Amino acid sequence: GQQVMQIPQYQHVQEGEDFTTYCNSSTTLSNIQWYKQRPGGHPVFLIQLVKSGEVKKQKRLTFQFGEAKKNSSLHITATQTTDVGTYFCARTASKLTFGTGTRLQVTL
Amino acid sequence: DGGITQSPKYLFRKEGQNVTLSCEQNLNHDAMYWYRQDPGQGLRLIYYSQIVNDFQKGDIAEGYSVSREKKESFPLTVTSAQKNPTAFYLCASSMAPTTSSPLHFGNGTRLTVT
């Protein structure tokens, strides 16, 4: 199936540093969703982006959808230990296809 | 409280045995999904169902079977034909068949086959 690649696969930051994960598709995306999975837990829906160039914010999290609707990013400002987990993007079509995920580790 | 219940949380089986994982939802969602997650990996779609009595293969359906006789229930059977069944299995549902609706996940079942 058509893959959605995420980079980086893993990032380790000090608390207070910023973090960004990127989601790239070779084809145009209709919508994109973002999920967070805490260690040992299940994915939890964060947000959906629909429009070209869309930017949405949730407190310290900023989500962007590219102008060409082929990429998306999630930026976390001033990370906290509660941000630890794996962040997935997911492309929507007849079924939801998840990206490869970015695992974030935050240390004090 | 509405939600998705997967049981059991941990499941151990011997190689060659079929095993059925339970998934029940009381969210009145039309669509249900089964994903598999291997350590450090993303989620891969096994099967999905957009309506009762209908389901479609996902990306890795070989060695698995499902049924959707009731709206609330979408059990997954891991058959002996599945070569590497040990994994974390996640069930999810969404309000509408189109995947513009967010997925709600259960807590998952960790299956270990030895």
Short mmCIF file of C-alpha atoms in Angstrom, two decimals:
data_model
loop_
_atom_site.label_atom_id
_atom_site.label_comp_id
_atom_site.label_asym_id
_atom_site.label_seq_id
_atom_site.Cartn_x
_atom_site.Cartn_y
_atom_site.Cartn_z
CA GLY A 1 0.00 0.00 0.00
CA GLN A 2 0.97 3.63 -0.26
CA GLN A 3 3.27 4.46 2.61
CA VAL A 4 3.50 7.51 4.77
CA MET A 5 7.04 8.12 5.97
CA GLN A 6 7.88 9.93 9.15
CA ILE A 7 11.20 11.41 10.19
CA PRO A 8 12.99 11.13 12.44
CA GLN A 9 12.32 7.61 13.72
CA TYR A 10 13.55 8.57 17.15
CA GLN A 11 14.51 11.76 18.95
CA HIS A 12 15.86 12.32 22.42
CA VAL A 13 15.62 15.84 23.82
CA GLN A 14 16.24 17.62 27.09
CA GLU A 15 13.15 18.95 28.79
CA GLY A 16 12.46 22.47 27.53
CA GLU A 17 13.86 21.86 24.05
CA ASP A 18 11.62 21.93 20.99
CA PHE A 19 10.72 18.88 18.91
CA THR A 20 9.44 18.43 15.37
CA THR A 21 8.31 15.35 13.48
CA TYR A 22 7.64 15.35 9.74
CA CYS A 23 5.23 13.24 7.75
CA ASN A 24 5.76 12.82 4.00
CA SER A 25 3.66 11.19 1.32
CA SER A 26 4.40 10.59 -2.34
CA THR A 27 0.75 11.23 -3.20
CA THR A 28 -1.63 14.02 -2.34
CA LEU A 29 -3.40 13.52 0.96
CA SER A 30 -7.08 14.28 1.37
CA ASN A 31 -6.86 14.63 5.14
CA ILE A 32 -4.24 13.79 7.69
CA GLN A 33 -4.68 12.81 11.29
CA TRP A 34 -2.17 12.81 14.16
CA TYR A 35 -2.10 10.38 17.09
CA LYS A 36 0.01 9.99 20.23
CA GLN A 37 0.81 6.65 21.82
CA ARG A 38 2.29 6.66 25.31
CA PRO A 39 4.65 3.78 26.18
CA GLY A 40 2.57 0.67 26.81
CA GLY A 41 -0.61 2.45 25.77
CA HIS A 42 -2.83 2.79 22.76
CA PRO A 43 -2.90 5.58 20.15
CA VAL A 44 -4.99 8.59 21.04
CA PHE A 45 -6.32 10.99 18.42
CA LEU A 46 -4.84 14.48 18.57
CA ILE A 47 -6.08 16.36 15.52
CA GLN A 48 -7.17 16.25 11.90
CA LEU A 49 -5.96 18.60 9.15
CA VAL A 50 -8.01 19.07 6.03
CA LYS A 51 -7.10 22.26 4.18
CA SER A 52 -3.98 23.04 2.21
CA GLY A 53 -1.60 25.15 4.33
CA GLU A 54 -3.69 24.65 7.46
CA VAL A 55 -2.10 25.38 10.83
CA LYS A 56 -3.70 24.32 14.09
CA LYS A 57 -2.47 24.74 17.65
CA GLN A 58 -3.15 22.83 20.82
CA LYS A 59 -1.31 24.51 23.69
CA ARG A 60 2.38 23.74 23.00
CA LEU A 61 1.62 21.60 19.92
CA THR A 62 1.48 23.11 16.43
CA PHE A 63 0.27 21.07 13.48
CA GLN A 64 0.79 22.08 9.87
CA PHE A 65 -0.48 20.71 6.57
CA GLY A 66 1.66 21.46 3.52
CA GLU A 67 0.48 23.65 0.69
CA ALA A 68 0.60 20.72 -1.72
CA LYS A 69 -1.07 18.42 0.85
CA LYS A 70 1.79 15.96 0.58
CA ASN A 71 3.39 16.60 3.93
CA SER A 72 2.59 17.56 7.47
CA SER A 73 4.45 18.38 10.64
CA LEU A 74 3.94 18.39 14.38
CA HIS A 75 6.01 20.81 16.44
CA ILE A 76 6.17 20.74 20.23
CA THR A 77 7.47 23.85 21.95
CA ALA A 78 9.37 23.47 25.23
CA THR A 79 8.92 19.73 25.65
CA GLN A 80 7.93 18.23 28.97
CA THR A 81 8.32 14.69 30.26
CA THR A 82 4.61 14.19 29.68
CA ASP A 83 5.26 14.52 25.94
CA VAL A 84 7.10 11.19 25.90
CA GLY A 85 5.61 8.72 23.46
CA THR A 86 5.34 7.88 19.80
CA TYR A 87 3.65 10.30 17.44
CA PHE A 88 1.96 8.93 14.34
CA CYS A 89 0.48 10.64 11.36
CA ALA A 90 -2.19 8.78 9.41
CA ARG A 91 -3.47 9.32 5.90
CA THR A 92 -7.18 8.95 5.33
CA ALA A 93 -8.58 7.21 2.31
CA SER A 94 -10.94 4.23 2.21
CA LYS A 95 -8.94 3.05 5.20
CA LEU A 96 -6.59 4.75 7.59
CA THR A 97 -2.89 4.15 6.91
CA PHE A 98 -0.49 5.04 9.68
CA GLY A 99 2.94 6.50 9.26
CA THR A 100 6.01 4.81 10.67
CA GLY A 101 5.95 6.97 13.80
CA THR A 102 8.47 9.11 15.67
CA ARG A 103 9.41 8.07 19.17
CA LEU A 104 10.13 10.99 21.47
CA GLN A 105 12.17 10.62 24.62
CA VAL A 106 12.41 13.58 27.00
CA THR A 107 14.85 13.71 29.88
CA LEU A 108 15.32 16.22 32.67
CA ASP B 1 -18.90 5.49 29.81
CA GLY B 2 -18.62 4.68 26.13
CA GLY B 3 -15.55 2.94 24.85
CA ILE B 4 -13.87 -0.03 23.29
CA THR B 5 -13.11 -3.12 25.31
CA GLN B 6 -10.49 -5.61 24.26
CA SER B 7 -9.99 -8.81 26.14
CA PRO B 8 -7.89 -10.33 27.41
CA LYS B 9 -5.04 -7.89 27.98
CA TYR B 10 -2.43 -10.66 27.76
CA LEU B 11 -2.85 -13.95 25.91
CA PHE B 12 -0.50 -16.89 25.65
CA ARG B 13 -0.89 -19.73 23.17
CA LYS B 14 1.04 -22.65 21.83
CA GLU B 15 2.07 -22.68 18.21
CA GLY B 16 -0.48 -24.36 15.97
CA GLN B 17 -3.51 -23.23 17.94
CA ASN B 18 -6.07 -20.76 16.69
CA VAL B 19 -6.89 -17.94 19.07
CA THR B 20 -9.70 -15.36 19.04
CA LEU B 21 -9.27 -11.82 20.33
CA SER B 22 -12.37 -10.02 21.50
CA CYS B 23 -13.33 -6.43 20.65
CA GLU B 24 -16.57 -4.81 21.80
CA GLN B 25 -17.63 -1.17 21.46
CA ASN B 26 -20.59 0.72 22.88
CA LEU B 27 -19.95 3.94 20.95
CA ASN B 28 -22.53 3.07 18.29
CA HIS B 29 -19.79 3.38 15.69
CA ASP B 30 -20.34 1.91 12.24
CA ALA B 31 -16.72 1.16 11.36
CA MET B 32 -14.29 -1.11 13.19
CA TYR B 33 -10.65 -1.98 12.56
CA TRP B 34 -7.93 -4.36 13.63
CA TYR B 35 -4.30 -3.27 13.67
CA ARG B 36 -1.14 -5.12 14.52
CA GLN B 37 1.85 -3.43 16.14
CA ASP B 38 5.27 -5.02 16.51
CA PRO B 39 7.89 -3.65 18.96
CA GLY B 40 9.16 -0.28 17.82
CA GLN B 41 6.99 -0.43 14.73
CA GLY B 42 3.99 1.41 13.37
CA LEU B 43 0.46 0.11 13.04
CA ARG B 44 -0.46 -2.20 10.19
CA LEU B 45 -4.07 -2.78 9.20
CA ILE B 46 -5.27 -6.38 9.29
CA TYR B 47 -9.02 -6.12 8.56
CA TYR B 48 -11.69 -3.48 8.69
CA SER B 49 -15.45 -3.40 8.60
CA GLN B 50 -17.54 -0.42 7.57
CA ILE B 51 -20.91 -2.02 8.26
CA VAL B 52 -22.41 -5.10 9.85
CA ASN B 53 -21.96 -8.34 7.89
CA ASP B 54 -19.28 -6.81 5.69
CA PHE B 55 -15.52 -6.55 6.06
CA GLN B 56 -12.44 -5.98 3.91
CA LYS B 57 -8.85 -7.16 4.03
CA GLY B 58 -6.24 -4.69 5.13
CA ASP B 59 -2.56 -4.75 4.30
CA ILE B 60 -1.63 -7.90 6.25
CA ALA B 61 -4.76 -10.11 6.31
CA GLU B 62 -3.04 -13.45 5.63
CA GLY B 63 -3.39 -15.84 8.57
CA TYR B 64 -6.23 -13.85 10.16
CA SER B 65 -10.02 -13.98 9.98
CA VAL B 66 -12.81 -11.76 11.30
CA SER B 67 -16.57 -11.60 11.57
CA ARG B 68 -19.00 -8.72 12.02
CA GLU B 69 -22.32 -10.24 12.98
CA LYS B 70 -23.20 -7.41 15.35
CA LYS B 71 -22.46 -3.70 15.20
CA GLU B 72 -20.84 -3.80 18.63
CA SER B 73 -18.50 -6.72 18.08
CA PHE B 74 -15.58 -7.41 15.74
CA PRO B 75 -13.61 -10.47 16.90
CA LEU B 76 -10.28 -11.35 15.31
CA THR B 77 -9.07 -14.94 14.95
CA VAL B 78 -5.36 -15.51 14.64
CA THR B 79 -5.03 -18.82 12.84
CA SER B 80 -2.18 -21.30 12.84
CA ALA B 81 -1.41 -20.11 9.31
CA GLN B 82 -0.11 -16.79 10.64
CA LYS B 83 3.65 -17.22 10.63
CA ASN B 84 4.59 -14.63 13.25
CA PRO B 85 1.55 -14.11 15.46
CA THR B 86 3.31 -12.69 18.52
CA ALA B 87 2.42 -9.00 18.56
CA PHE B 88 0.32 -6.26 20.13
CA TYR B 89 -3.18 -6.22 18.61
CA LEU B 90 -5.25 -3.05 18.64
CA CYS B 91 -8.93 -2.77 17.84
CA ALA B 92 -10.41 0.58 16.88
CA SER B 93 -13.70 2.08 15.78
CA SER B 94 -14.85 5.24 14.06
CA MET B 95 -18.19 6.95 13.78
CA ALA B 96 -18.48 6.91 10.03
CA PRO B 97 -17.25 4.47 7.41
CA THR B 98 -15.17 7.21 5.79
CA THR B 99 -11.91 7.62 7.59
CA SER B 100 -12.36 11.34 8.07
CA SER B 101 -13.63 10.36 11.49
CA PRO B 102 -10.99 9.86 14.18
CA LEU B 103 -10.27 6.37 15.43
CA HIS B 104 -10.95 5.37 19.00
CA PHE B 105 -8.70 2.56 20.17
CA GLY B 106 -9.08 -0.15 22.77
CA ASN B 107 -6.30 -0.89 25.23
CA GLY B 108 -4.98 -3.73 23.11
CA THR B 109 -4.20 -7.41 23.55
CA ARG B 110 -0.60 -8.64 23.77
CA LEU B 111 -0.48 -12.07 22.19
CA THR B 112 2.49 -14.35 22.76
CA VAL B 113 2.74 -17.60 20.83
CA THR B 114 5.45 -20.09 21.76
#
